[in-house]
PDB file of C-alpha atoms in Angstrom:
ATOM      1  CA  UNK O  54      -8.234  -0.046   7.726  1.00  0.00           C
ATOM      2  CA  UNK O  55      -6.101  -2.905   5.962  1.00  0.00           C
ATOM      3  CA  UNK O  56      -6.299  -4.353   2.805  1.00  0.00           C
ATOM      4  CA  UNK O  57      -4.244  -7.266   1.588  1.00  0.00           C
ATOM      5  CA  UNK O  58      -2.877  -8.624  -2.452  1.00  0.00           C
ATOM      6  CA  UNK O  59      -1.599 -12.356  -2.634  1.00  0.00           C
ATOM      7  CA  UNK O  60       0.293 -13.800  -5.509  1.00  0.00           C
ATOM      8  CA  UNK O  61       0.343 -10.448  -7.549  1.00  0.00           C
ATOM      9  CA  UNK O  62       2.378 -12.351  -9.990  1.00  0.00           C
ATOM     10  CA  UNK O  63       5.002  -9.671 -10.359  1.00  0.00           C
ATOM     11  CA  UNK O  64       8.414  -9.628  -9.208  1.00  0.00           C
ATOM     12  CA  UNK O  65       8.694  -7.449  -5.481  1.00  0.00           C
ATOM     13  CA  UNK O  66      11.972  -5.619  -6.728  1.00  0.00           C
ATOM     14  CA  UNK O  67       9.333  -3.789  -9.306  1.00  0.00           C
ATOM     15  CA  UNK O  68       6.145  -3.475  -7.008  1.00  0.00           C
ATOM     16  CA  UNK O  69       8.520  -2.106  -4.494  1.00  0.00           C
ATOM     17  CA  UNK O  70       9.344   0.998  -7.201  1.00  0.00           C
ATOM     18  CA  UNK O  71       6.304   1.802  -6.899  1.00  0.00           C
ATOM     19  CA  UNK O  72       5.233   1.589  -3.183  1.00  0.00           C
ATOM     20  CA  UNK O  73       8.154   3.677  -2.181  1.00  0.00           C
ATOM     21  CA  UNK O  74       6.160   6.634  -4.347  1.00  0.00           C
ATOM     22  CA  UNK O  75       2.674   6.557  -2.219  1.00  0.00           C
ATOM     23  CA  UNK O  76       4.167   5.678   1.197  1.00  0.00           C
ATOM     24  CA  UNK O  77       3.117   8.101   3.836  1.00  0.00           C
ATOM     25  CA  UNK O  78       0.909  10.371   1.448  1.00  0.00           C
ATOM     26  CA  UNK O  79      -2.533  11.505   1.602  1.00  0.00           C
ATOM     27  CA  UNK O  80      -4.976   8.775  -0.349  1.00  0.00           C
ATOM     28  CA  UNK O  81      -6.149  11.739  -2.996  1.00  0.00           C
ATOM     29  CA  UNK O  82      -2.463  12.405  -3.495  1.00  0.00           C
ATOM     30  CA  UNK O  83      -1.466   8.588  -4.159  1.00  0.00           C
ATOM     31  CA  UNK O  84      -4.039   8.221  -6.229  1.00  0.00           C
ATOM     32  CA  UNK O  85      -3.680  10.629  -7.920  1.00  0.00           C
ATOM     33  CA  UNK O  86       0.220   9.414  -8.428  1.00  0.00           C
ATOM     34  CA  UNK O  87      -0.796   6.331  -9.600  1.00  0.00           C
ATOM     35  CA  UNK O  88      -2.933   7.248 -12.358  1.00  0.00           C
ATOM     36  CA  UNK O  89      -0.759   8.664 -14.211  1.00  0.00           C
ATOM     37  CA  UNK O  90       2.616   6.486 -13.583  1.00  0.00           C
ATOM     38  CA  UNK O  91       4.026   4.295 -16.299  1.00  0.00           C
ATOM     39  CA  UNK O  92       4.627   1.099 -14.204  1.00  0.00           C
ATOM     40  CA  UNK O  93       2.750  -1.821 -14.395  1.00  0.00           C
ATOM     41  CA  UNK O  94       2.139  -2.081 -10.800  1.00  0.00           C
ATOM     42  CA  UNK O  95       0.340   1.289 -10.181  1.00  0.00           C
ATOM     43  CA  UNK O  96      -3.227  -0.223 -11.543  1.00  0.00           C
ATOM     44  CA  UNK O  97      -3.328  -2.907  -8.980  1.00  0.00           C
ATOM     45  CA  UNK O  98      -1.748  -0.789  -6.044  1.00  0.00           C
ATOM     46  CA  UNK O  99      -4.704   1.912  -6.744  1.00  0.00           C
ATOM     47  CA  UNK O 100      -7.249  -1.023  -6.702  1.00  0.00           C
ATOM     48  CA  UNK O 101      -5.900  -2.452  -3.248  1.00  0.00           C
ATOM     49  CA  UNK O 102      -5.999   1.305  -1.897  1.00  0.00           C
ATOM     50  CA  UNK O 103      -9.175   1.907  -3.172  1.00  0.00           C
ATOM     51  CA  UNK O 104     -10.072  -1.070  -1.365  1.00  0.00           C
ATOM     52  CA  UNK O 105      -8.624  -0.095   1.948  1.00  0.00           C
ATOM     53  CA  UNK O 106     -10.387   3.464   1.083  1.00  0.00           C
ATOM     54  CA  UNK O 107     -14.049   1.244   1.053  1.00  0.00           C
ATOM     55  CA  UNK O 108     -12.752  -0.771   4.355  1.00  0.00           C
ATOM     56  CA  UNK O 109     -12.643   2.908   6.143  1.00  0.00           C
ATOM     57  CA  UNK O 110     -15.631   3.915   4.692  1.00  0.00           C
ATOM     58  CA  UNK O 111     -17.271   0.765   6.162  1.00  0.00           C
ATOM     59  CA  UNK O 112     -15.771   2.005   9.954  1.00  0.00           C
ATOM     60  CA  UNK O 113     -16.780   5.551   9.682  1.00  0.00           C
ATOM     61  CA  UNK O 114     -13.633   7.197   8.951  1.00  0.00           C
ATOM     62  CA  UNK O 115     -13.676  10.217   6.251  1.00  0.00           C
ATOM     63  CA  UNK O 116     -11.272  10.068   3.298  1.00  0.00           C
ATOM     64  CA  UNK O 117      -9.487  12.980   3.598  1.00  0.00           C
ATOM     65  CA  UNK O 118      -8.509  12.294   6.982  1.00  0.00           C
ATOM     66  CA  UNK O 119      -6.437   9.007   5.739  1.00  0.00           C
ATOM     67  CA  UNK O 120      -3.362   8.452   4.643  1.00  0.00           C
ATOM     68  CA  UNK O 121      -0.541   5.906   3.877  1.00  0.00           C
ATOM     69  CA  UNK O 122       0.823   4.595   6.720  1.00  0.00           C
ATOM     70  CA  UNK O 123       2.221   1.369   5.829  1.00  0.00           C
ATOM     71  CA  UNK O 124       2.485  -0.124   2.604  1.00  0.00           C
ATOM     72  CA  UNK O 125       4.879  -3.584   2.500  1.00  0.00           C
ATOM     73  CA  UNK O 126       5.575  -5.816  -0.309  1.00  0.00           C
ATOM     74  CA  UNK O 127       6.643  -9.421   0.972  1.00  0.00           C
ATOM     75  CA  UNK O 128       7.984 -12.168  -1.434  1.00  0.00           C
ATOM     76  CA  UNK O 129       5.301 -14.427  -2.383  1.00  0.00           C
ATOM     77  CA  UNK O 130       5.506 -18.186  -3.963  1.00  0.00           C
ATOM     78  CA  UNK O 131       8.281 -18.457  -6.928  1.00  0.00           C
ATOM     79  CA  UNK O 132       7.197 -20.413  -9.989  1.00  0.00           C
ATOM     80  CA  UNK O 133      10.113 -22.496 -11.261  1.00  0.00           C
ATOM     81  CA  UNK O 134      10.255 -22.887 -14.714  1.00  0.00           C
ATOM     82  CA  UNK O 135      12.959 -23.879 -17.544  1.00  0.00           C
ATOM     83  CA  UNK O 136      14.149 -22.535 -20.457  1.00  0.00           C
ATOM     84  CA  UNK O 137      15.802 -24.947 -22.827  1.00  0.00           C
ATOM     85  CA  UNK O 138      19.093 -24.267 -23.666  1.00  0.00           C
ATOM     86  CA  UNK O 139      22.276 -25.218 -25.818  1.00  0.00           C
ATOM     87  CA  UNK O 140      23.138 -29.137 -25.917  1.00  0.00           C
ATOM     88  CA  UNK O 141      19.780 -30.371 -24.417  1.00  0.00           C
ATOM     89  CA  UNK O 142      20.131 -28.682 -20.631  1.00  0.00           C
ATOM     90  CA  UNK O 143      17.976 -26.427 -19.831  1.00  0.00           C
ATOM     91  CA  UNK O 144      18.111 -23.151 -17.505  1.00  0.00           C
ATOM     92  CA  UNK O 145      15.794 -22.561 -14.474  1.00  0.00           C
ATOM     93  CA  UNK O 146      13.502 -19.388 -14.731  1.00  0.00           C
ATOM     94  CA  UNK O 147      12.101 -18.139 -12.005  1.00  0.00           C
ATOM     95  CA  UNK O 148       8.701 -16.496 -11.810  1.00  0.00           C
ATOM     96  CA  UNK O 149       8.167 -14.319  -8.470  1.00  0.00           C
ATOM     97  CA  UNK O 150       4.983 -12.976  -7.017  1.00  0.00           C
ATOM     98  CA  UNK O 151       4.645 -10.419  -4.535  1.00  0.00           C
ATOM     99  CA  UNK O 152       2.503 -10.230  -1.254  1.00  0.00           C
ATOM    100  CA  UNK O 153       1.386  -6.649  -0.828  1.00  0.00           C
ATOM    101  CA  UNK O 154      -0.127  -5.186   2.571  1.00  0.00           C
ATOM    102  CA  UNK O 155      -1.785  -1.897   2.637  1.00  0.00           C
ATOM    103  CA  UNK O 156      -2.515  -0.022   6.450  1.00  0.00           C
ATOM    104  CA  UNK O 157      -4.485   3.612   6.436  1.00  0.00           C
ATOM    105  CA  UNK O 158      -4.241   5.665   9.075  1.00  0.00           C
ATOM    106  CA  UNK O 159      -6.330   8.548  10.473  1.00  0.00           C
ATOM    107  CA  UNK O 160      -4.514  11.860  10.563  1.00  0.00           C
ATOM    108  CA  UNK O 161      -3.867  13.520  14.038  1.00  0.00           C
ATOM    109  CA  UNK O 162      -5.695  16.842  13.517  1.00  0.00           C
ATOM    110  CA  UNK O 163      -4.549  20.028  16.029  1.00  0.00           C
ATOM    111  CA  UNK O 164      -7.188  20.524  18.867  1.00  0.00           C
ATOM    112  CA  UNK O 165      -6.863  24.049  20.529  1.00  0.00           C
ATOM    113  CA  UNK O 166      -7.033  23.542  24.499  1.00  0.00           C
ATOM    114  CA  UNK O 167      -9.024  26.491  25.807  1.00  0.00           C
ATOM    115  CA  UNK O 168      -7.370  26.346  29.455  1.00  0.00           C
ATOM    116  CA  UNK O 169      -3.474  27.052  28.112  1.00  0.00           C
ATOM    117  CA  UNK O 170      -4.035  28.647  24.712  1.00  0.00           C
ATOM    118  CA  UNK O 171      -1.446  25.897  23.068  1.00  0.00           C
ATOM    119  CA  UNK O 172      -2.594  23.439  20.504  1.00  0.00           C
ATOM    120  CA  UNK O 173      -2.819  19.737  21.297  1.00  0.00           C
ATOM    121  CA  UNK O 174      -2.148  17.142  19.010  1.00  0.00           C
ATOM    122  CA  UNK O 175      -5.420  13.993  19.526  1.00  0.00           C
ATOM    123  CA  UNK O 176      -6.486  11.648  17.375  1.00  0.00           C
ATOM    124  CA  UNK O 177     -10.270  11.954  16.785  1.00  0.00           C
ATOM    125  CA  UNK O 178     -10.655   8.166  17.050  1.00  0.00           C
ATOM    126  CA  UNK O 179      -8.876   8.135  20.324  1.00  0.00           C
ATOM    127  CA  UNK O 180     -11.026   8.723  23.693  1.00  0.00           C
ATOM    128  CA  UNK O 181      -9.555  11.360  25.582  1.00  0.00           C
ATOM    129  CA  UNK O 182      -8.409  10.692  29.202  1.00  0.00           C
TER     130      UNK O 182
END
């Protein structure tokens, strides 16, 4: 369950704000985070998990058994551009864009083992052996 943004043309340093806030939550938590955060980067972070969200869908996988697992924001192309300046030179500005990588992953939900009593962690995606 990935999902992938190229050349989000905003600088990392600011996406990254607001991908440390969803990491490792629950998908109805995040988005609910994100719809009510004042950064410019929390409408296109809910589309790309809401994307990721359809990608599950597509495999099978309920939604309230995902969550964040990964969520990276990579440097992307820079846009070099100048600014004229004082006595005809003319400073460099730099416009950054952001590569952003979104992973889901299944919760591990407690199985009780009816031989020992004692709860066992398994993935319900995961054969048993």
């Amino acid at each position: 369950m990935k999902a992938f943004l190229k050349n989000y043309r905003q600088a990392p340093r600011k996406v990254r704000l607001v991908a440390g806030l969803i990491k490792g939550k629950s998908v109805d938590e995040a988005i609910a985070i994100l719809d009510f955060l004042a950064k410019r980067a929390g409408f296109p972070i809910k589309k790309l998990l809401l994307s990721a969200v359809a990608n599950a869908l597509q495999a099978g996988v309920e939604k309230e058994n995902l969550f964040i697992k990964e969520l990276r924001v990579d440097k992307g192309i820079v846009m070099k551009r100048m600014m004229p300046a004082a006595m005809g030179t003319g400073h460099r500005i730099n416009k950054r864009t952001s590569h952003l990588s979104l992973i889901l992953a299944e919760k591990v939900q407690p199985v009780k083992n009816s031989k020992k009593g004692t709860l066992k962690k398994v993935s319900p995606r995961v054969p048993l052996k």
